[in-house]
PDB file of N, CA and C in Angstrom:
ATOM      1  N   UNK A   1     279.403  53.543  67.850  1.00 95.00           N
ATOM      2  CA  UNK A   1     279.846  53.857  67.397  1.00 95.00           C
ATOM      3  C   UNK A   1     281.172  55.109  67.829  1.00 95.00           C
ATOM      4  N   UNK A   2     282.385  54.676  68.467  1.00 97.00           N
ATOM      5  CA  UNK A   2     283.306  55.584  69.019  1.00 97.00           C
ATOM      6  C   UNK A   2     283.878  56.286  67.922  1.00 97.00           C
ATOM      7  N   UNK A   3     284.114  57.546  68.295  1.00 98.00           N
ATOM      8  CA  UNK A   3     284.900  58.832  68.075  1.00 98.00           C
ATOM      9  C   UNK A   3     285.612  59.714  68.825  1.00 98.00           C
ATOM     10  N   UNK A   4     286.536  60.439  68.163  1.00 98.00           N
ATOM     11  CA  UNK A   4     287.404  60.989  69.595  1.00 98.00           C
ATOM     12  C   UNK A   4     286.784  62.912  69.284  1.00 98.00           C
ATOM     13  N   UNK A   5     285.986  62.991  69.832  1.00 98.00           N
ATOM     14  CA  UNK A   5     286.286  64.301  70.010  1.00 98.00           C
ATOM     15  C   UNK A   5     286.651  65.541  70.404  1.00 98.00           C
ATOM     16  N   UNK A   6     287.682  66.191  69.788  1.00 97.00           N
ATOM     17  CA  UNK A   6     288.445  67.085  70.635  1.00 97.00           C
ATOM     18  C   UNK A   6     289.062  66.981  72.000  1.00 97.00           C
ATOM     19  N   UNK A   7     289.530  65.350  71.584  1.00 97.00           N
ATOM     20  CA  UNK A   7     290.833  64.862  72.071  1.00 97.00           C
ATOM     21  C   UNK A   7     290.012  63.743  73.267  1.00 97.00           C
ATOM     22  N   UNK A   8     288.735  63.629  72.910  1.00 97.00           N
ATOM     23  CA  UNK A   8     288.265  62.767  74.417  1.00 97.00           C
ATOM     24  C   UNK A   8     287.315  61.982  73.625  1.00 97.00           C
ATOM     25  N   UNK A   9     287.309  60.772  74.472  1.00 98.00           N
ATOM     26  CA  UNK A   9     286.633  59.317  73.684  1.00 98.00           C
ATOM     27  C   UNK A   9     284.768  59.589  73.904  1.00 98.00           C
ATOM     28  N   UNK A  10     283.905  59.471  72.378  1.00 96.00           N
ATOM     29  CA  UNK A  10     282.398  60.003  73.006  1.00 96.00           C
ATOM     30  C   UNK A  10     282.127  58.410  72.238  1.00 96.00           C
ATOM     31  N   UNK A  11     281.004  58.198  72.700  1.00 96.00           N
ATOM     32  CA  UNK A  11     279.772  57.053  71.570  1.00 96.00           C
ATOM     33  C   UNK A  11     279.154  58.278  71.032  1.00 96.00           C
ATOM     34  N   UNK A  12     278.408  57.844  69.459  1.00 95.00           N
ATOM     35  CA  UNK A  12     277.098  58.396  69.031  1.00 95.00           C
ATOM     36  C   UNK A  12     276.680  57.458  68.138  1.00 95.00           C
ATOM     37  N   UNK A  13     275.685  57.965  67.844  1.00 94.00           N
ATOM     38  CA  UNK A  13     274.962  57.308  66.913  1.00 94.00           C
ATOM     39  C   UNK A  13     275.309  56.673  65.766  1.00 94.00           C
ATOM     40  N   UNK A  14     275.445  55.516  65.138  1.00 95.00           N
ATOM     41  CA  UNK A  14     275.326  54.853  63.907  1.00 95.00           C
ATOM     42  C   UNK A  14     274.845  55.349  62.714  1.00 95.00           C
ATOM     43  N   UNK A  15     275.298  55.558  61.818  1.00 95.00           N
ATOM     44  CA  UNK A  15     275.161  56.783  61.268  1.00 95.00           C
ATOM     45  C   UNK A  15     275.171  58.133  61.146  1.00 95.00           C
ATOM     46  N   UNK A  16     275.557  58.688  62.151  1.00 97.00           N
ATOM     47  CA  UNK A  16     275.807  60.252  62.182  1.00 97.00           C
ATOM     48  C   UNK A  16     276.025  60.993  61.339  1.00 97.00           C
ATOM     49  N   UNK A  17     276.309  61.871  61.258  1.00 98.00           N
ATOM     50  CA  UNK A  17     276.301  62.853  59.840  1.00 98.00           C
ATOM     51  C   UNK A  17     277.028  64.017  61.101  1.00 98.00           C
ATOM     52  N   UNK A  18     277.698  65.227  60.507  1.00 98.00           N
ATOM     53  CA  UNK A  18     278.505  65.971  61.058  1.00 98.00           C
ATOM     54  C   UNK A  18     277.200  67.007  61.705  1.00 98.00           C
ATOM     55  N   UNK A  19     276.438  67.353  60.877  1.00 98.00           N
ATOM     56  CA  UNK A  19     275.184  67.903  61.515  1.00 98.00           C
ATOM     57  C   UNK A  19     274.633  67.484  62.352  1.00 98.00           C
ATOM     58  N   UNK A  20     273.980  66.087  62.206  1.00 97.00           N
ATOM     59  CA  UNK A  20     273.597  65.639  63.781  1.00 97.00           C
ATOM     60  C   UNK A  20     274.331  65.687  64.658  1.00 97.00           C
ATOM     61  N   UNK A  21     276.036  65.907  64.603  1.00 97.00           N
ATOM     62  CA  UNK A  21     276.618  65.414  65.677  1.00 97.00           C
ATOM     63  C   UNK A  21     276.658  67.341  66.531  1.00 97.00           C
ATOM     64  N   UNK A  22     276.192  68.110  65.610  1.00 97.00           N
ATOM     65  CA  UNK A  22     276.503  69.575  65.862  1.00 97.00           C
ATOM     66  C   UNK A  22     275.165  69.926  66.597  1.00 97.00           C
ATOM     67  N   UNK A  23     274.196  69.306  66.484  1.00 96.00           N
ATOM     68  CA  UNK A  23     272.562  69.330  67.196  1.00 96.00           C
ATOM     69  C   UNK A  23     272.556  68.665  68.290  1.00 96.00           C
ATOM     70  N   UNK A  24     273.259  67.471  67.959  1.00 94.00           N
ATOM     71  CA  UNK A  24     273.640  66.991  69.534  1.00 94.00           C
ATOM     72  C   UNK A  24     273.875  67.391  70.643  1.00 94.00           C
ATOM     73  N   UNK A  25     274.882  68.175  70.307  1.00 95.00           N
ATOM     74  CA  UNK A  25     275.840  69.211  71.006  1.00 95.00           C
ATOM     75  C   UNK A  25     275.258  70.462  71.430  1.00 95.00           C
ATOM     76  N   UNK A  26     274.664  70.708  70.536  1.00 95.00           N
ATOM     77  CA  UNK A  26     273.196  71.821  70.642  1.00 95.00           C
ATOM     78  C   UNK A  26     274.434  73.134  70.453  1.00 95.00           C
ATOM     79  N   UNK A  27     275.620  73.054  69.232  1.00 95.00           N
ATOM     80  CA  UNK A  27     276.268  74.091  68.584  1.00 95.00           C
ATOM     81  C   UNK A  27     275.515  74.703  67.678  1.00 95.00           C
ATOM     82  N   UNK A  28     275.718  75.943  67.484  1.00 92.00           N
ATOM     83  CA  UNK A  28     275.456  76.795  65.710  1.00 92.00           C
ATOM     84  C   UNK A  28     276.727  76.176  64.767  1.00 92.00           C
ATOM     85  N   UNK A  29     275.668  76.179  63.673  1.00 92.00           N
ATOM     86  CA  UNK A  29     276.593  74.885  62.847  1.00 92.00           C
ATOM     87  C   UNK A  29     277.191  76.380  62.237  1.00 92.00           C
ATOM     88  N   UNK A  30     277.146  77.916  62.287  1.00 90.00           N
ATOM     89  CA  UNK A  30     277.392  79.039  61.778  1.00 90.00           C
ATOM     90  C   UNK A  30     278.518  79.866  62.861  1.00 90.00           C
ATOM     91  N   UNK A  31     279.160  79.163  63.902  1.00 90.00           N
ATOM     92  CA  UNK A  31     279.636  79.006  64.652  1.00 90.00           C
ATOM     93  C   UNK A  31     281.067  78.123  64.745  1.00 90.00           C
ATOM     94  N   UNK A  32     281.062  77.634  64.051  1.00 96.00           N
ATOM     95  CA  UNK A  32     281.744  76.633  64.819  1.00 96.00           C
ATOM     96  C   UNK A  32     282.542  76.207  63.346  1.00 96.00           C
ATOM     97  N   UNK A  33     283.536  75.767  63.086  1.00 97.00           N
ATOM     98  CA  UNK A  33     284.459  75.533  62.302  1.00 97.00           C
ATOM     99  C   UNK A  33     284.600  73.863  62.476  1.00 97.00           C
ATOM    100  N   UNK A  34     284.800  72.813  61.612  1.00 98.00           N
ATOM    101  CA  UNK A  34     284.529  71.234  61.594  1.00 98.00           C
ATOM    102  C   UNK A  34     286.152  70.540  60.800  1.00 98.00           C
ATOM    103  N   UNK A  35     286.603  69.893  61.443  1.00 98.00           N
ATOM    104  CA  UNK A  35     287.268  68.716  61.163  1.00 98.00           C
ATOM    105  C   UNK A  35     287.322  67.726  61.289  1.00 98.00           C
ATOM    106  N   UNK A  36     287.571  66.444  60.541  1.00 98.00           N
ATOM    107  CA  UNK A  36     287.549  65.581  60.872  1.00 98.00           C
ATOM    108  C   UNK A  36     288.574  64.944  59.918  1.00 98.00           C
ATOM    109  N   UNK A  37     288.809  63.987  61.078  1.00 98.00           N
ATOM    110  CA  UNK A  37     290.537  63.122  60.415  1.00 98.00           C
ATOM    111  C   UNK A  37     291.205  64.222  59.832  1.00 98.00           C
ATOM    112  N   UNK A  38     291.567  64.860  60.089  1.00 97.00           N
ATOM    113  CA  UNK A  38     292.183  66.731  59.698  1.00 97.00           C
ATOM    114  C   UNK A  38     292.144  66.841  58.199  1.00 97.00           C
ATOM    115  N   UNK A  39     290.665  66.694  58.246  1.00 98.00           N
ATOM    116  CA  UNK A  39     290.344  67.539  57.070  1.00 98.00           C
ATOM    117  C   UNK A  39     289.613  68.472  57.765  1.00 98.00           C
ATOM    118  N   UNK A  40     289.021  70.075  56.882  1.00 98.00           N
ATOM    119  CA  UNK A  40     287.656  70.339  57.394  1.00 98.00           C
ATOM    120  C   UNK A  40     286.990  70.758  56.060  1.00 98.00           C
ATOM    121  N   UNK A  41     285.629  70.393  57.188  1.00 98.00           N
ATOM    122  CA  UNK A  41     284.740  69.671  56.849  1.00 98.00           C
ATOM    123  C   UNK A  41     283.568  71.163  55.876  1.00 98.00           C
ATOM    124  N   UNK A  42     283.316  71.661  54.961  1.00 97.00           N
ATOM    125  CA  UNK A  42     283.027  73.046  54.688  1.00 97.00           C
ATOM    126  C   UNK A  42     281.387  73.138  55.585  1.00 97.00           C
ATOM    127  N   UNK A  43     280.771  74.158  55.238  1.00 96.00           N
ATOM    128  CA  UNK A  43     278.991  74.214  56.025  1.00 96.00           C
ATOM    129  C   UNK A  43     278.329  73.753  55.575  1.00 96.00           C
ATOM    130  N   UNK A  44     278.786  73.707  53.995  1.00 97.00           N
ATOM    131  CA  UNK A  44     277.715  72.914  52.831  1.00 97.00           C
ATOM    132  C   UNK A  44     277.984  71.485  53.123  1.00 97.00           C
ATOM    133  N   UNK A  45     278.503  71.205  53.591  1.00 98.00           N
ATOM    134  CA  UNK A  45     278.604  69.298  53.088  1.00 98.00           C
ATOM    135  C   UNK A  45     278.141  69.068  55.041  1.00 98.00           C
ATOM    136  N   UNK A  46     278.150  69.748  55.678  1.00 98.00           N
ATOM    137  CA  UNK A  46     277.513  68.805  57.107  1.00 98.00           C
ATOM    138  C   UNK A  46     276.579  68.379  57.499  1.00 98.00           C
ATOM    139  N   UNK A  47     275.762  68.505  56.480  1.00 97.00           N
ATOM    140  CA  UNK A  47     274.418  67.082  56.325  1.00 97.00           C
ATOM    141  C   UNK A  47     274.744  65.843  56.003  1.00 97.00           C
ATOM    142  N   UNK A  48     275.702  66.342  54.587  1.00 97.00           N
ATOM    143  CA  UNK A  48     275.941  64.483  54.123  1.00 97.00           C
ATOM    144  C   UNK A  48     277.352  64.120  54.570  1.00 97.00           C
ATOM    145  N   UNK A  49     278.019  64.817  55.346  1.00 98.00           N
ATOM    146  CA  UNK A  49     279.405  64.016  55.509  1.00 98.00           C
ATOM    147  C   UNK A  49     278.913  63.349  56.921  1.00 98.00           C
ATOM    148  N   UNK A  50     278.847  62.413  56.470  1.00 98.00           N
ATOM    149  CA  UNK A  50     279.038  61.089  57.644  1.00 98.00           C
ATOM    150  C   UNK A  50     279.614  60.888  58.630  1.00 98.00           C
ATOM    151  N   UNK A  51     279.626  60.570  59.716  1.00 98.00           N
ATOM    152  CA  UNK A  51     281.177  59.740  60.415  1.00 98.00           C
ATOM    153  C   UNK A  51     280.983  58.672  60.237  1.00 98.00           C
ATOM    154  N   UNK A  52     281.805  57.912  60.694  1.00 97.00           N
ATOM    155  CA  UNK A  52     282.978  56.520  60.886  1.00 97.00           C
ATOM    156  C   UNK A  52     283.212  56.661  62.244  1.00 97.00           C
ATOM    157  N   UNK A  53     282.942  55.129  62.773  1.00 97.00           N
ATOM    158  CA  UNK A  53     283.946  54.362  63.590  1.00 97.00           C
ATOM    159  C   UNK A  53     285.653  54.495  63.784  1.00 97.00           C
ATOM    160  N   UNK A  54     285.871  55.372  64.895  1.00 98.00           N
ATOM    161  CA  UNK A  54     287.081  55.660  64.944  1.00 98.00           C
ATOM    162  C   UNK A  54     287.631  57.168  64.092  1.00 98.00           C
ATOM    163  N   UNK A  55     286.799  57.806  63.808  1.00 98.00           N
ATOM    164  CA  UNK A  55     286.933  59.539  63.543  1.00 98.00           C
ATOM    165  C   UNK A  55     287.235  60.143  64.445  1.00 98.00           C
ATOM    166  N   UNK A  56     288.456  61.265  64.141  1.00 98.00           N
ATOM    167  CA  UNK A  56     288.654  61.808  65.195  1.00 98.00           C
ATOM    168  C   UNK A  56     288.385  63.674  64.833  1.00 98.00           C
ATOM    169  N   UNK A  57     287.570  63.976  65.452  1.00 98.00           N
ATOM    170  CA  UNK A  57     286.913  65.136  65.085  1.00 98.00           C
ATOM    171  C   UNK A  57     287.431  66.015  66.059  1.00 98.00           C
ATOM    172  N   UNK A  58     287.639  67.897  64.935  1.00 98.00           N
ATOM    173  CA  UNK A  58     287.843  68.921  66.296  1.00 98.00           C
ATOM    174  C   UNK A  58     286.985  69.632  65.967  1.00 98.00           C
ATOM    175  N   UNK A  59     286.376  70.129  66.985  1.00 98.00           N
ATOM    176  CA  UNK A  59     285.344  71.352  66.818  1.00 98.00           C
ATOM    177  C   UNK A  59     286.028  73.079  67.505  1.00 98.00           C
ATOM    178  N   UNK A  60     285.729  73.662  66.550  1.00 96.00           N
ATOM    179  CA  UNK A  60     286.140  75.117  66.726  1.00 96.00           C
ATOM    180  C   UNK A  60     285.261  75.982  67.268  1.00 96.00           C
ATOM    181  N   UNK A  61     285.537  76.432  67.935  1.00 88.00           N
ATOM    182  CA  UNK A  61     284.432  77.561  68.710  1.00 88.00           C
ATOM    183  C   UNK A  61     284.485  79.015  67.977  1.00 88.00           C
ATOM    184  N   UNK A  62     283.812  79.506  67.625  1.00 80.00           N
ATOM    185  CA  UNK A  62     284.316  81.346  66.761  1.00 80.00           C
ATOM    186  C   UNK A  62     283.563  81.913  67.891  1.00 80.00           C
ATOM    187  N   UNK A  63     284.068  83.458  68.852  1.00 75.00           N
ATOM    188  CA  UNK A  63     283.699  84.015  69.719  1.00 75.00           C
ATOM    189  C   UNK A  63     284.084  84.827  69.857  1.00 75.00           C
ATOM    190  N   UNK A  64     283.007  85.709  69.963  1.00 72.00           N
ATOM    191  CA  UNK A  64     283.350  87.760  69.057  1.00 72.00           C
ATOM    192  C   UNK A  64     283.840  88.419  70.535  1.00 72.00           C
ATOM    193  N   UNK A  65     284.293  89.413  70.341  1.00 69.00           N
ATOM    194  CA  UNK A  65     284.450  89.949  71.771  1.00 69.00           C
ATOM    195  C   UNK A  65     285.497  91.623  71.191  1.00 69.00           C
ATOM    196  N   UNK A  66     285.066  92.476  72.027  1.00 60.00           N
ATOM    197  CA  UNK A  66     285.435  93.448  71.713  1.00 60.00           C
ATOM    198  C   UNK A  66     286.528  93.941  72.715  1.00 60.00           C
TER     199      UNK A  66
END
């Protein structure tokens, strides 16, 4: 299935979830915020939030510094 991730078209497995996408991208769920089709997905919903063909996903990484 085709999605747009941070402005780039990519293919992912049918039935993917936000959690599965983060795992595939090797991103730690506690260090990112995820938006699907302009709606922020709460971290507690990552496992059950299914993705659909054509979804637009934005992932923002939190970076610490001093």
